[in-house]
């Protein structure tokens, strides 16, 4: 059995190609929307994609099952409970498919979603080989899939389903079963997903908190305690993936915008997103633009912020960076990208003003504490991060609330210093606050990482 992982870092998402290499046939499990990487990998190895499998209707990224089916002609297999309206083969619990000598069996593993199936793989040509489980979003390294993404009305039932999945399905599997999950550390589909590429059922029985609960009530408390806010765009993508996404080829290319075109698009209601680095944004940005820098956190915060029913225009360093942002945006269904503008120099040279984001160093903040000009510190990290430790006296106002338009209630005449773990989220928050009329806003250089290093051994940290 051949198994290849395909990781999309900004989504912390993992797709798999697996099958019988000697027979030349493979299946792809949970592909993302841009499918070229899977096809190119298979072509290089002389393999044919003969099946496309899904574990569930995804909410955090646009599924690529239809894109891959169009390229390869392979059928799509997905849960019989998913209510998906595109052409597919519905599979229920115990249904199986042979890919060469490899048999894939669907195991109904609800809890993250009602329709979720995990795919168990065995290889008839390797009788002594350990069984494999592609667990999707039901089981992660050290965690389980969160059961609250379909809304409060379904959470209790899904918690019960998840408890049954853990106790009746996963606990019953052989301990040596190798588990390949659908996400790694950083995904919002769990609350504390480990970073290891795979695990075993035995390891999870020994280490995973969800396997250690002796009752359904204890399980519910353990799973839901400390659960972060779900991203606001998940219901949108749930609908997209139920109907099937439009083909990428139908969306067309993104064009460069002049200063006047950029200004006109912004005036017409387009959201201007600056995808450069946090440092570049701080040094100079177009007033009203929102910072979401290309990188590991891009998709998460674009999904929180971008209006799916309005245009988006990027400000980027060059066409390549804008193209990278476009690819990432389309992976989460943001298809209305009307163009991009290179840098801010042309804007400045046209006589239009640039805005800046002031920064405060840990030394400066420490010196200002207790003075008449002491700033209000606003920590935009998640609840769990804040509870572990924070600057004494800091206001806690998570970035997700600011992204929803819930601005912190502050004395705007006093300086405001925003902090997060390293500076990315505080820059996003600052850009939103500046766009909403705040003026005396700064960010803490290096975030809590720099603050903790500066104050190691004698730090004003509350916990």
Tab-separated table of C-alpha atoms in Angstrom:
chain	number	residue	atom	x	y	z
A	1	UNK	CA	0.000	0.000	0.000
A	2	UNK	CA	1.297	3.400	-0.972
A	3	UNK	CA	0.286	6.459	1.074
A	4	UNK	CA	1.203	10.069	0.285
A	5	UNK	CA	0.274	13.091	2.435
A	6	UNK	CA	-0.571	16.444	0.825
A	7	UNK	CA	-0.538	19.229	3.407
A	8	UNK	CA	-2.051	22.671	2.800
A	9	UNK	CA	-0.299	24.681	5.541
A	10	UNK	CA	-2.582	27.709	5.735
A	11	UNK	CA	-5.558	25.379	6.239
A	12	UNK	CA	-3.638	22.827	8.330
A	13	UNK	CA	-5.486	20.391	6.053
A	14	UNK	CA	-4.231	17.010	4.870
A	15	UNK	CA	-5.382	15.120	1.790
A	16	UNK	CA	-4.138	11.648	0.925
A	17	UNK	CA	-3.319	9.644	-2.172
A	18	UNK	CA	-3.274	5.950	-1.431
A	19	UNK	CA	-3.720	2.603	-3.122
A	20	UNK	CA	-1.958	-0.249	-4.868
A	21	UNK	CA	1.253	0.960	-6.484
A	22	UNK	CA	1.950	-2.364	-8.189
A	23	UNK	CA	-1.457	-2.277	-9.894
A	24	UNK	CA	-1.019	1.406	-10.718
A	25	UNK	CA	-4.325	2.458	-9.137
A	26	UNK	CA	-4.881	4.967	-6.345
A	27	UNK	CA	-7.654	6.837	-4.569
A	28	UNK	CA	-7.499	10.437	-3.353
A	29	UNK	CA	-9.133	11.285	-0.030
A	30	UNK	CA	-10.414	14.791	0.843
A	31	UNK	CA	-8.788	16.807	-1.981
A	32	UNK	CA	-8.681	20.591	-1.839
A	33	UNK	CA	-10.069	22.743	-4.649
A	34	UNK	CA	-6.892	23.188	-6.726
A	35	UNK	CA	-6.082	19.600	-7.607
A	36	UNK	CA	-3.027	19.910	-9.832
A	37	UNK	CA	-0.658	18.638	-7.146
A	38	UNK	CA	-2.436	15.294	-6.866
A	39	UNK	CA	-2.596	14.778	-10.620
A	40	UNK	CA	1.049	15.727	-11.155
A	41	UNK	CA	2.196	13.419	-8.360
A	42	UNK	CA	0.230	10.495	-9.800
A	43	UNK	CA	1.502	11.176	-13.324
A	44	UNK	CA	5.123	11.252	-12.167
A	45	UNK	CA	4.729	7.836	-10.587
A	46	UNK	CA	2.726	6.343	-13.447
A	47	UNK	CA	-0.370	5.938	-11.280
A	48	UNK	CA	-4.024	6.362	-12.185
A	49	UNK	CA	-6.546	8.055	-9.910
A	50	UNK	CA	-9.540	5.700	-10.011
A	51	UNK	CA	-11.541	6.879	-6.995
A	52	UNK	CA	-12.147	10.134	-5.119
A	53	UNK	CA	-13.278	9.790	-1.513
A	54	UNK	CA	-14.649	12.250	1.017
A	55	UNK	CA	-14.958	11.790	4.742
A	56	UNK	CA	-17.673	14.442	5.225
A	57	UNK	CA	-19.093	17.703	3.919
A	58	UNK	CA	-16.253	20.084	4.717
A	59	UNK	CA	-16.803	23.483	6.316
A	60	UNK	CA	-13.261	24.868	6.428
A	61	UNK	CA	-12.217	24.600	2.776
A	62	UNK	CA	-13.754	24.128	-0.644
A	63	UNK	CA	-13.698	20.473	-1.616
A	64	UNK	CA	-11.916	19.532	-4.820
A	65	UNK	CA	-13.858	16.356	-5.548
A	66	UNK	CA	-15.623	17.821	-8.581
A	67	UNK	CA	-12.439	19.427	-9.934
A	68	UNK	CA	-10.586	16.129	-9.615
A	69	UNK	CA	-13.457	14.139	-11.112
A	70	UNK	CA	-13.510	16.473	-14.120
A	71	UNK	CA	-9.772	15.979	-14.694
A	72	UNK	CA	-9.553	12.227	-14.091
A	73	UNK	CA	-13.031	10.868	-14.808
A	74	UNK	CA	-12.907	9.024	-11.478
A	75	UNK	CA	-16.148	8.635	-9.507
A	76	UNK	CA	-16.747	10.460	-6.234
A	77	UNK	CA	-17.659	8.425	-3.145
A	78	UNK	CA	-19.146	10.234	-0.156
A	79	UNK	CA	-21.497	9.622	2.761
A	80	UNK	CA	-25.102	8.669	2.114
A	81	UNK	CA	-26.145	11.192	4.770
A	82	UNK	CA	-24.398	14.223	3.269
A	83	UNK	CA	-27.357	15.429	1.167
A	84	UNK	CA	-24.942	16.500	-1.565
A	85	UNK	CA	-26.681	17.398	-4.803
A	86	UNK	CA	-23.857	16.736	-7.274
A	87	UNK	CA	-23.192	13.383	-8.927
A	88	UNK	CA	-21.612	10.920	-6.492
A	89	UNK	CA	-21.793	7.358	-5.213
A	90	UNK	CA	-23.388	7.340	-1.733
A	91	UNK	CA	-21.689	5.021	0.761
A	92	UNK	CA	-22.995	3.798	4.113
A	93	UNK	CA	-21.439	2.035	7.076
A	94	UNK	CA	-19.582	-1.106	5.985
A	95	UNK	CA	-19.580	-0.267	2.269
A	96	UNK	CA	-16.275	-1.185	0.625
A	97	UNK	CA	-14.257	-0.423	-2.490
A	98	UNK	CA	-11.227	-2.240	-3.878
A	99	UNK	CA	-8.361	-0.216	-5.314
A	100	UNK	CA	-6.116	-2.946	-6.620
A	101	UNK	CA	-5.252	-5.135	-3.638
A	102	UNK	CA	-6.278	-2.437	-1.168
A	103	UNK	CA	-9.767	-2.594	0.288
A	104	UNK	CA	-11.284	0.644	1.597
A	105	UNK	CA	-14.204	0.223	3.993
A	106	UNK	CA	-16.420	3.086	5.136
A	107	UNK	CA	-16.969	3.330	8.894
A	108	UNK	CA	-19.747	5.670	9.995
A	109	UNK	CA	-18.063	7.927	12.566
A	110	UNK	CA	-20.491	10.778	13.324
A	111	UNK	CA	-19.916	13.511	15.878
A	112	UNK	CA	-17.980	16.173	14.026
A	113	UNK	CA	-20.826	16.008	11.511
A	114	UNK	CA	-23.770	13.577	11.274
A	115	UNK	CA	-22.652	12.097	7.940
A	116	UNK	CA	-18.959	11.628	8.710
A	117	UNK	CA	-17.276	8.417	7.558
A	118	UNK	CA	-13.714	7.270	8.177
A	119	UNK	CA	-12.003	5.029	5.664
A	120	UNK	CA	-10.371	1.828	6.896
A	121	UNK	CA	-7.741	0.371	4.562
A	122	UNK	CA	-6.301	-3.137	4.413
A	123	UNK	CA	-4.002	-4.650	1.804
A	124	UNK	CA	-4.648	-8.244	0.717
A	125	UNK	CA	-1.129	-8.458	-0.721
A	126	UNK	CA	0.375	-7.723	2.720
A	127	UNK	CA	-1.467	-10.036	5.147
A	128	UNK	CA	0.728	-9.075	8.104
A	129	UNK	CA	0.570	-5.346	7.539
A	130	UNK	CA	-0.968	-3.067	10.132
A	131	UNK	CA	-4.440	-1.739	9.277
A	132	UNK	CA	-4.791	1.923	8.366
A	133	UNK	CA	-7.542	4.421	9.149
A	134	UNK	CA	-8.088	7.697	7.322
A	135	UNK	CA	-10.048	9.382	10.081
A	136	UNK	CA	-10.907	12.696	8.424
A	137	UNK	CA	-12.110	15.151	11.067
A	138	UNK	CA	-13.394	12.535	13.512
A	139	UNK	CA	-10.064	11.702	15.161
A	140	UNK	CA	-6.882	13.765	15.277
A	141	UNK	CA	-3.547	13.388	17.005
A	142	UNK	CA	-4.464	14.040	20.638
A	143	UNK	CA	-7.918	15.406	19.856
A	144	UNK	CA	-11.297	14.725	18.265
A	145	UNK	CA	-13.347	16.732	15.799
A	146	UNK	CA	-15.327	19.538	17.353
A	147	UNK	CA	-19.084	18.859	17.445
A	148	UNK	CA	-20.307	22.463	17.554
A	149	UNK	CA	-19.851	23.653	13.974
A	150	UNK	CA	-23.445	23.058	12.861
A	151	UNK	CA	-24.890	25.392	15.481
A	152	UNK	CA	-26.077	25.181	19.066
A	153	UNK	CA	-29.224	23.302	18.087
A	154	UNK	CA	-27.239	20.250	16.957
A	155	UNK	CA	-24.280	20.331	19.338
A	156	UNK	CA	-25.705	18.125	22.107
A	157	UNK	CA	-26.745	15.396	19.667
A	158	UNK	CA	-23.378	15.516	17.934
A	159	UNK	CA	-21.549	15.268	21.275
A	160	UNK	CA	-23.508	12.079	21.963
A	161	UNK	CA	-22.670	10.776	18.487
A	162	UNK	CA	-18.997	11.596	18.994
A	163	UNK	CA	-18.956	9.765	22.325
A	164	UNK	CA	-20.411	6.682	20.636
A	165	UNK	CA	-17.897	6.970	17.801
A	166	UNK	CA	-14.990	7.024	20.247
A	167	UNK	CA	-16.273	4.263	22.521
A	168	UNK	CA	-17.954	1.957	20.002
A	169	UNK	CA	-15.867	2.435	16.845
A	170	UNK	CA	-12.381	3.747	17.587
A	171	UNK	CA	-11.914	1.880	20.872
A	172	UNK	CA	-12.865	-1.356	19.101
A	173	UNK	CA	-10.175	-1.039	16.429
A	174	UNK	CA	-6.867	-2.892	16.785
A	175	UNK	CA	-4.378	-0.846	18.780
A	176	UNK	CA	-1.768	-1.108	16.029
A	177	UNK	CA	-4.074	0.660	13.546
A	178	UNK	CA	-2.209	3.592	11.981
A	179	UNK	CA	-4.386	6.704	11.954
A	180	UNK	CA	-3.988	9.388	9.287
A	181	UNK	CA	-6.095	12.436	10.270
A	182	UNK	CA	-7.519	15.130	8.019
A	183	UNK	CA	-5.934	18.035	9.882
A	184	UNK	CA	-2.773	18.903	11.724
A	185	UNK	CA	-1.977	21.553	14.342
A	186	UNK	CA	-3.530	24.934	13.591
A	187	UNK	CA	-6.906	23.843	12.259
A	188	UNK	CA	-10.091	25.191	13.833
A	189	UNK	CA	-11.792	21.803	13.349
A	190	UNK	CA	-10.405	20.740	16.735
A	191	UNK	CA	-9.331	22.676	19.794
A	192	UNK	CA	-5.839	21.254	20.365
A	193	UNK	CA	-4.737	19.123	17.421
A	194	UNK	CA	-1.259	17.627	17.550
A	195	UNK	CA	1.326	18.174	14.847
A	196	UNK	CA	2.491	14.583	14.284
A	197	UNK	CA	1.693	13.288	10.777
A	198	UNK	CA	-0.007	10.158	12.085
A	199	UNK	CA	-0.775	8.258	15.255
A	200	UNK	CA	-2.120	4.864	16.333
A	201	UNK	CA	-5.252	3.790	18.126
A	202	UNK	CA	-3.059	2.544	20.993
A	203	UNK	CA	-1.411	5.952	21.300
A	204	UNK	CA	-4.765	7.710	21.356
A	205	UNK	CA	-6.127	5.336	23.989
A	206	UNK	CA	-3.117	6.206	26.141
A	207	UNK	CA	-2.822	9.945	25.459
A	208	UNK	CA	-6.033	11.417	24.022
A	209	UNK	CA	-8.272	13.047	26.653
A	210	UNK	CA	-11.393	12.016	24.719
A	211	UNK	CA	-10.548	8.325	25.209
A	212	UNK	CA	-10.212	8.702	28.983
A	213	UNK	CA	-13.740	9.799	29.877
A	214	UNK	CA	-15.806	7.239	31.763
A	215	UNK	CA	-19.195	8.743	31.053
A	216	UNK	CA	-21.018	10.665	28.364
A	217	UNK	CA	-21.366	13.657	30.699
A	218	UNK	CA	-17.644	13.691	31.443
A	219	UNK	CA	-16.894	13.329	27.749
A	220	UNK	CA	-19.129	16.286	26.879
A	221	UNK	CA	-17.443	18.459	29.499
A	222	UNK	CA	-13.949	17.477	28.363
A	223	UNK	CA	-14.655	18.006	24.669
A	224	UNK	CA	-16.466	21.331	24.942
A	225	UNK	CA	-14.358	22.933	27.678
A	226	UNK	CA	-12.177	25.712	26.278
A	227	UNK	CA	-13.565	25.356	22.765
A	228	UNK	CA	-12.627	28.460	20.724
A	229	UNK	CA	-15.121	30.375	18.633
A	230	UNK	CA	-15.854	28.717	15.284
A	231	UNK	CA	-14.930	30.804	12.239
A	232	UNK	CA	-17.899	32.658	10.807
A	233	UNK	CA	-17.398	31.431	7.245
A	234	UNK	CA	-17.867	27.727	7.991
A	235	UNK	CA	-21.644	27.714	7.307
A	236	UNK	CA	-20.968	29.334	3.917
A	237	UNK	CA	-18.569	26.589	2.852
A	238	UNK	CA	-20.888	23.907	4.182
A	239	UNK	CA	-23.477	25.124	1.676
A	240	UNK	CA	-20.881	25.374	-1.115
A	241	UNK	CA	-19.693	21.814	-0.565
A	242	UNK	CA	-23.208	20.423	-0.337
A	243	UNK	CA	-24.044	21.802	-3.777
A	244	UNK	CA	-20.540	21.463	-5.253
A	245	UNK	CA	-18.227	24.361	-6.031
A	246	UNK	CA	-18.159	26.096	-9.390
A	247	UNK	CA	-15.162	25.117	-11.567
A	248	UNK	CA	-12.035	27.188	-11.010
A	249	UNK	CA	-11.670	27.624	-14.774
A	250	UNK	CA	-14.954	29.523	-14.852
A	251	UNK	CA	-13.670	32.228	-12.500
A	252	UNK	CA	-11.170	33.814	-14.872
A	253	UNK	CA	-7.960	35.657	-14.100
A	254	UNK	CA	-7.250	38.546	-11.761
A	255	UNK	CA	-6.145	41.844	-13.328
A	256	UNK	CA	-3.786	44.542	-12.081
A	257	UNK	CA	-5.568	47.734	-11.009
A	258	UNK	CA	-4.304	51.288	-11.415
A	259	UNK	CA	-4.535	53.766	-8.542
A	260	UNK	CA	-7.736	55.237	-9.973
A	261	UNK	CA	-9.256	51.783	-10.560
A	262	UNK	CA	-8.326	50.740	-7.027
A	263	UNK	CA	-9.873	53.882	-5.595
A	264	UNK	CA	-13.040	53.365	-7.655
A	265	UNK	CA	-13.374	49.732	-6.564
A	266	UNK	CA	-12.924	50.707	-2.923
A	267	UNK	CA	-15.501	53.486	-3.256
A	268	UNK	CA	-17.911	50.982	-4.828
A	269	UNK	CA	-17.775	48.755	-1.750
A	270	UNK	CA	-14.899	46.385	-2.475
A	271	UNK	CA	-12.893	45.260	0.547
A	272	UNK	CA	-9.240	46.269	0.161
A	273	UNK	CA	-6.994	43.585	1.671
A	274	UNK	CA	-3.281	44.247	2.150
A	275	UNK	CA	-1.532	40.881	1.816
A	276	UNK	CA	2.010	42.142	2.405
A	277	UNK	CA	3.899	41.511	5.650
A	278	UNK	CA	2.827	42.995	8.975
A	279	UNK	CA	5.947	45.157	9.007
A	280	UNK	CA	5.256	46.555	5.546
A	281	UNK	CA	1.668	47.289	6.469
A	282	UNK	CA	2.781	49.106	9.625
A	283	UNK	CA	5.269	51.272	7.730
A	284	UNK	CA	2.675	52.461	5.232
A	285	UNK	CA	-0.695	51.306	3.940
A	286	UNK	CA	-3.665	52.684	2.057
A	287	UNK	CA	-6.189	54.150	4.517
A	288	UNK	CA	-9.131	51.820	5.048
A	289	UNK	CA	-7.293	48.700	3.895
A	290	UNK	CA	-7.393	45.602	6.085
A	291	UNK	CA	-4.266	43.590	6.818
A	292	UNK	CA	-4.366	39.855	6.139
A	293	UNK	CA	-0.806	38.925	5.237
A	294	UNK	CA	-0.125	35.951	2.992
A	295	UNK	CA	1.118	33.062	5.088
A	296	UNK	CA	-0.027	30.369	7.450
A	297	UNK	CA	-2.879	32.412	8.964
A	298	UNK	CA	-4.164	33.934	5.725
A	299	UNK	CA	-7.070	31.610	4.975
A	300	UNK	CA	-8.375	31.630	8.539
A	301	UNK	CA	-8.645	35.395	8.792
A	302	UNK	CA	-9.698	35.982	5.199
A	303	UNK	CA	-12.591	33.658	5.919
A	304	UNK	CA	-13.491	35.572	9.063
A	305	UNK	CA	-13.283	38.959	7.365
A	306	UNK	CA	-14.026	38.783	3.660
A	307	UNK	CA	-17.570	39.440	2.473
A	308	UNK	CA	-18.634	36.505	0.301
A	309	UNK	CA	-21.220	38.712	-1.412
A	310	UNK	CA	-18.887	41.636	-2.227
A	311	UNK	CA	-15.715	42.113	-4.237
A	312	UNK	CA	-12.226	41.931	-2.752
A	313	UNK	CA	-9.165	43.700	-4.129
A	314	UNK	CA	-5.619	42.897	-2.987
A	315	UNK	CA	-2.672	45.177	-2.292
A	316	UNK	CA	0.448	43.069	-2.818
A	317	UNK	CA	4.177	43.448	-3.377
A	318	UNK	CA	3.958	41.940	-6.842
A	319	UNK	CA	1.811	39.814	-9.129
A	320	UNK	CA	3.245	36.588	-7.707
A	321	UNK	CA	2.221	37.479	-4.158
A	322	UNK	CA	-1.228	38.530	-5.370
A	323	UNK	CA	-1.536	35.206	-7.187
A	324	UNK	CA	-0.615	33.309	-4.037
A	325	UNK	CA	-3.279	35.225	-2.132
A	326	UNK	CA	-5.827	34.467	-4.864
A	327	UNK	CA	-5.116	30.727	-4.704
A	328	UNK	CA	-5.516	30.723	-0.932
A	329	UNK	CA	-8.683	32.816	-1.114
A	330	UNK	CA	-10.301	30.491	-3.638
A	331	UNK	CA	-9.484	27.508	-1.432
A	332	UNK	CA	-12.012	28.932	1.028
A	333	UNK	CA	-14.527	30.006	-1.604
A	334	UNK	CA	-13.671	33.700	-1.876
A	335	UNK	CA	-14.193	33.914	-5.626
A	336	UNK	CA	-15.087	37.585	-6.054
A	337	UNK	CA	-11.547	38.954	-6.256
A	338	UNK	CA	-11.759	41.873	-8.656
A	339	UNK	CA	-8.062	42.669	-8.976
A	340	UNK	CA	-4.827	43.621	-7.272
A	341	UNK	CA	-2.603	46.675	-6.916
A	342	UNK	CA	1.175	46.439	-6.616
A	343	UNK	CA	2.535	48.111	-3.486
A	344	UNK	CA	1.723	51.559	-2.144
A	345	UNK	CA	4.316	53.698	-3.927
A	346	UNK	CA	2.083	54.606	-6.867
A	347	UNK	CA	-0.640	55.574	-4.410
A	348	UNK	CA	1.776	57.822	-2.495
A	349	UNK	CA	3.322	59.301	-5.634
A	350	UNK	CA	-0.149	60.260	-6.874
A	351	UNK	CA	-0.459	62.582	-3.874
A	352	UNK	CA	-2.822	60.345	-1.951
A	353	UNK	CA	-2.046	59.853	1.742
A	354	UNK	CA	-0.702	56.712	3.371
A	355	UNK	CA	-1.518	55.617	6.895
A	356	UNK	CA	0.864	53.944	9.341
A	357	UNK	CA	0.489	51.662	12.332
A	358	UNK	CA	2.624	52.708	15.283
A	359	UNK	CA	4.444	50.066	17.310
A	360	UNK	CA	5.419	49.858	20.966
A	361	UNK	CA	8.337	47.760	22.158
A	362	UNK	CA	8.165	45.641	25.319
A	363	UNK	CA	10.696	48.025	26.899
A	364	UNK	CA	8.526	51.061	26.138
A	365	UNK	CA	5.382	49.377	27.425
A	366	UNK	CA	7.143	48.309	30.618
A	367	UNK	CA	8.397	51.865	31.174
A	368	UNK	CA	4.910	53.319	30.639
A	369	UNK	CA	3.199	51.051	33.171
A	370	UNK	CA	1.929	53.028	36.153
A	371	UNK	CA	2.436	56.396	34.465
A	372	UNK	CA	-0.220	58.954	33.575
A	373	UNK	CA	0.177	57.952	29.942
A	374	UNK	CA	-0.048	54.208	30.563
A	375	UNK	CA	-1.805	52.684	27.541
A	376	UNK	CA	-4.730	50.315	27.602
A	377	UNK	CA	-3.456	46.868	26.595
A	378	UNK	CA	-5.896	44.783	24.558
A	379	UNK	CA	-5.050	41.095	24.154
A	380	UNK	CA	-6.733	39.613	21.055
A	381	UNK	CA	-5.656	35.991	21.547
A	382	UNK	CA	-8.033	33.091	22.157
A	383	UNK	CA	-9.427	32.277	25.595
A	384	UNK	CA	-7.026	29.414	26.260
A	385	UNK	CA	-3.977	31.480	25.365
A	386	UNK	CA	-5.116	34.340	27.583
A	387	UNK	CA	-5.818	32.039	30.536
A	388	UNK	CA	-2.324	30.551	30.414
A	389	UNK	CA	-0.832	33.995	30.972
A	390	UNK	CA	-1.292	37.617	29.977
A	391	UNK	CA	-0.042	41.098	30.756
A	392	UNK	CA	-1.425	42.178	34.118
A	393	UNK	CA	-4.380	44.498	33.606
A	394	UNK	CA	-4.860	43.670	29.930
A	395	UNK	CA	-8.348	43.716	28.458
A	396	UNK	CA	-9.231	40.450	26.716
A	397	UNK	CA	-11.097	40.928	23.435
A	398	UNK	CA	-10.526	38.096	20.964
A	399	UNK	CA	-9.848	38.941	17.340
A	400	UNK	CA	-12.886	36.959	16.238
A	401	UNK	CA	-15.141	39.488	17.966
A	402	UNK	CA	-13.402	42.405	16.275
A	403	UNK	CA	-13.702	40.570	12.957
A	404	UNK	CA	-17.469	40.391	13.520
A	405	UNK	CA	-17.570	44.153	14.065
A	406	UNK	CA	-17.660	44.014	17.875
A	407	UNK	CA	-15.135	46.728	18.694
A	408	UNK	CA	-13.805	46.949	22.268
A	409	UNK	CA	-15.310	49.699	24.404
A	410	UNK	CA	-12.300	51.879	25.184
A	411	UNK	CA	-11.356	55.412	26.103
A	412	UNK	CA	-10.204	56.548	22.679
A	413	UNK	CA	-8.235	59.432	24.191
A	414	UNK	CA	-5.819	56.994	25.841
A	415	UNK	CA	-3.173	55.100	23.865
A	416	UNK	CA	-4.225	51.567	22.934
A	417	UNK	CA	-1.666	48.769	22.554
A	418	UNK	CA	-2.804	45.537	20.915
A	419	UNK	CA	-1.030	42.263	21.517
A	420	UNK	CA	-1.280	38.636	20.393
A	421	UNK	CA	1.246	35.802	20.312
A	422	UNK	CA	3.685	37.221	17.765
A	423	UNK	CA	2.150	40.263	16.056
A	424	UNK	CA	0.085	38.900	13.157
A	425	UNK	CA	-3.350	38.920	14.811
A	426	UNK	CA	-2.701	42.246	16.526
A	427	UNK	CA	-1.948	43.763	13.108
A	428	UNK	CA	-5.221	42.382	11.737
A	429	UNK	CA	-7.056	43.781	14.755
A	430	UNK	CA	-5.333	47.167	14.483
A	431	UNK	CA	-6.216	47.469	10.799
A	432	UNK	CA	-9.873	46.786	11.598
A	433	UNK	CA	-9.914	49.293	14.433
A	434	UNK	CA	-8.200	51.956	12.329
A	435	UNK	CA	-10.752	51.373	9.575
A	436	UNK	CA	-13.500	51.848	12.178
A	437	UNK	CA	-12.341	55.243	13.384
A	438	UNK	CA	-9.847	54.429	16.138
A	439	UNK	CA	-6.764	56.647	15.924
A	440	UNK	CA	-4.435	56.145	18.894
A	441	UNK	CA	-3.784	52.466	18.174
A	442	UNK	CA	-0.438	50.701	18.403
A	443	UNK	CA	0.695	47.100	18.436
A	444	UNK	CA	3.194	45.422	20.725
A	445	UNK	CA	6.276	44.525	18.714
A	446	UNK	CA	6.733	40.753	18.720
A	447	UNK	CA	3.593	40.203	20.788
A	448	UNK	CA	3.603	38.064	23.915
A	449	UNK	CA	6.624	36.117	22.712
A	450	UNK	CA	8.737	39.280	22.871
A	451	UNK	CA	7.060	40.453	26.088
A	452	UNK	CA	7.768	37.173	27.882
A	453	UNK	CA	11.369	37.164	26.702
A	454	UNK	CA	11.852	40.777	27.850
A	455	UNK	CA	10.339	40.131	31.273
A	456	UNK	CA	11.617	36.595	31.899
A	457	UNK	CA	12.036	36.011	35.639
A	458	UNK	CA	10.352	39.275	36.609
A	459	UNK	CA	7.336	39.696	34.419
A	460	UNK	CA	4.010	41.286	35.265
A	461	UNK	CA	1.965	38.346	34.008
A	462	UNK	CA	-1.397	37.316	35.379
A	463	UNK	CA	-2.771	33.815	35.052
